[in-house]
Amino acid sequence: MTKQQGGPPVRRAVVSGSTFEERIGYARAVVDGDRVHVSGTTGFDYASMTISEDVVEQARQCLRNIGAALAEAGCTFADVVRVRYLLPAREDFEPCWPVLRRAFGEVRPAATMMVCGLADERMRIEIEVDARRGPVGPGAGLRVEPVAGDAMVEEWRHVHNAVVPPAAMSWDRVRERAGRYRLANAYLGDVLVGCSTVRPPEGEERVATVIARVLPAFRGRGIGAALYEAGMAEAEALGAGAVETVVLAANGDGLRFAGARGFVERDRYVLDGESDEWVDLRLAARPS
């Protein structure tokens, strides 16, 4: 559940930039603890505020808009538990079924279809969903995959730079790093949610470094733990005698995560020419 430290669940609004949200006074979605409520969403492309005349294309755009809101709320379509379809013409519903099945066919949320008037005569379908941000893991749609190819390099770079902006990397630097370290990306379904780094063992103590990063919206769902476990398994396979990690001192969540897994602070430092403090931590026991 999304909570303030030691406090009640956090309520947070997600806005999309739609002019309707501003003019009427609502949010595209509301995160309320572990629940996510996505407003009725139509087939407008919010960037251009245009809408197709074709109902099937409108359905596709509805799902694009909903998917973006879910991702900002830390969810994917796999987390949807309830969906409502609103259409002015009942005969328009069946042509949309293949598009809807691609989003919900494996999820099987509770669903209702209603025939009713919509706010604008150009709108031919509106979709509303509710989702729940529950724990996830390798058996619940989470995939941890080694970085391979330019597209995955760019995805790894996106997560790294979003989580540790003071150490933002260029594409070339990440590409070079991918040749020396074991980099991986984490996906929830098809949505990028995190990344990891395993630096191979070095020195007489054969110290490996394992770092897990999760995009802020997706934290608190077990993704960091899954990345950490995968990284520890990689370090063990490489023959690590000890394991360290590195956390930005300002990242309280990261420090708490490391401490809960037995890492002990060894050093704090500021790199030359920078102002941000970093923390080196070492696992108290040999990886098992």
XYZ file of C-alpha atoms in Angstrom, residues 108-262:
155
model
C -10.415 -11.062 -16.757
C -11.618 -8.104 -14.651
C -15.247 -7.728 -13.620
C -16.959 -5.792 -16.436
C -20.134 -3.867 -17.247
C -21.305 -2.434 -20.572
C -23.886 0.366 -20.569
C -25.647 2.166 -23.417
C -25.886 5.871 -22.661
C -25.235 9.316 -24.066
C -21.716 10.745 -23.831
C -20.592 14.353 -23.347
C -19.629 14.980 -26.994
C -21.359 13.530 -30.053
C -17.946 12.620 -31.515
C -17.347 10.220 -28.606
C -18.407 6.668 -29.470
C -16.914 4.790 -26.488
C -15.773 5.651 -22.973
C -13.881 3.254 -20.670
C -13.436 3.456 -16.893
C -11.266 1.098 -14.810
C -10.355 0.377 -11.202
C -7.067 -1.305 -10.302
C -5.268 -2.546 -7.209
C -1.540 -2.154 -6.604
C -0.722 -5.524 -5.062
C 2.641 -7.271 -4.532
C 4.239 -8.669 -7.665
C 7.035 -11.081 -8.382
C 8.421 -13.440 -11.030
C 5.260 -15.539 -10.754
C 2.933 -12.560 -11.097
C 3.870 -10.981 -14.394
C 7.283 -9.583 -13.394
C 10.164 -10.305 -15.776
C 13.843 -9.563 -15.114
C 15.772 -9.745 -18.398
C 19.444 -9.137 -19.257
C 20.005 -5.971 -21.252
C 20.555 -6.857 -24.916
C 20.376 -4.440 -27.816
C 20.109 -0.683 -28.121
C 16.439 -0.452 -27.106
C 17.079 -2.176 -23.770
C 20.186 -0.046 -23.207
C 18.019 3.062 -23.582
C 15.403 1.618 -21.199
C 18.089 0.870 -18.590
C 19.403 4.424 -18.992
C 15.902 5.856 -18.528
C 15.396 4.065 -15.198
C 18.902 4.828 -13.929
C 18.612 8.531 -14.735
C 15.109 8.782 -13.256
C 16.196 7.160 -9.976
C 19.610 8.814 -9.585
C 19.486 12.073 -11.610
C 22.709 13.405 -10.015
C 24.540 10.547 -11.759
C 22.667 10.735 -15.072
C 24.462 8.799 -17.820
C 24.740 9.344 -21.547
C 23.735 6.571 -23.926
C 27.390 5.939 -24.868
C 28.395 5.597 -21.232
C 25.648 3.055 -20.568
C 26.596 1.137 -23.702
C 30.204 0.961 -22.479
C 29.047 -0.131 -19.032
C 26.938 -2.895 -20.562
C 30.161 -4.394 -21.907
C 31.736 -4.609 -18.429
C 28.833 -5.212 -16.038
C 25.725 -7.393 -15.990
C 22.798 -5.033 -16.606
C 19.149 -6.100 -16.431
C 15.728 -4.503 -16.866
C 12.534 -5.361 -14.988
C 9.144 -5.367 -16.701
C 5.665 -5.743 -15.292
C 3.927 -7.206 -18.300
C 5.263 -4.962 -21.059
C 5.823 -1.948 -18.787
C 9.380 -1.004 -17.783
C 9.515 -0.713 -13.977
C 13.150 -1.047 -12.881
C 16.721 -2.008 -13.669
C 19.755 -3.496 -11.964
C 23.539 -3.605 -12.120
C 25.863 -6.419 -11.075
C 29.546 -5.533 -11.105
C 31.628 -8.747 -11.280
C 33.844 -9.660 -8.295
C 37.076 -7.716 -7.926
C 40.139 -7.770 -5.655
C 41.398 -10.311 -3.182
C 38.040 -10.446 -1.391
C 36.211 -10.936 -4.700
C 33.738 -8.161 -3.924
C 30.771 -7.893 -6.281
C 28.396 -4.907 -6.366
C 24.643 -5.408 -6.702
C 22.376 -2.397 -7.274
C 18.585 -2.534 -7.767
C 16.555 0.472 -8.954
C 12.772 0.780 -9.192
C 10.861 3.677 -10.732
C 9.185 5.637 -7.905
C 5.592 4.903 -8.965
C 6.223 1.144 -8.781
C 7.943 0.973 -5.396
C 6.448 -0.976 -2.500
C 5.317 -3.888 -4.681
C 8.222 -6.311 -4.229
C 9.948 -5.370 -7.499
C 13.124 -4.193 -5.782
C 13.309 -7.447 -3.816
C 12.970 -9.493 -7.018
C 15.709 -7.450 -8.731
C 17.919 -7.810 -5.667
C 17.439 -11.587 -5.513
C 18.227 -11.929 -9.214
C 21.340 -9.786 -8.761
C 22.487 -11.797 -5.736
C 22.083 -15.021 -7.687
C 24.202 -13.521 -10.483
C 26.891 -12.422 -7.996
C 26.975 -15.889 -6.437
C 27.273 -17.536 -9.851
C 30.251 -15.258 -10.568
C 31.960 -16.472 -7.390
C 31.543 -13.387 -5.193
C 33.181 -13.586 -1.760
C 31.376 -10.457 -0.567
C 28.663 -8.151 -1.899
C 28.379 -4.383 -1.740
C 25.832 -1.856 -2.925
C 25.835 1.907 -3.502
C 22.954 4.245 -2.620
C 22.477 7.978 -3.016
C 22.369 9.321 0.555
C 19.216 11.302 -0.221
C 17.441 8.070 -1.241
C 15.901 7.122 2.101
C 13.887 4.281 0.569
C 17.047 2.789 -0.906
C 18.951 2.988 2.374
C 16.068 1.367 4.281
C 15.829 -1.356 1.633
C 19.549 -2.128 1.908
C 19.498 -2.073 5.713
C 16.559 -4.471 5.841
C 18.591 -6.965 3.793
C 21.632 -6.900 6.030
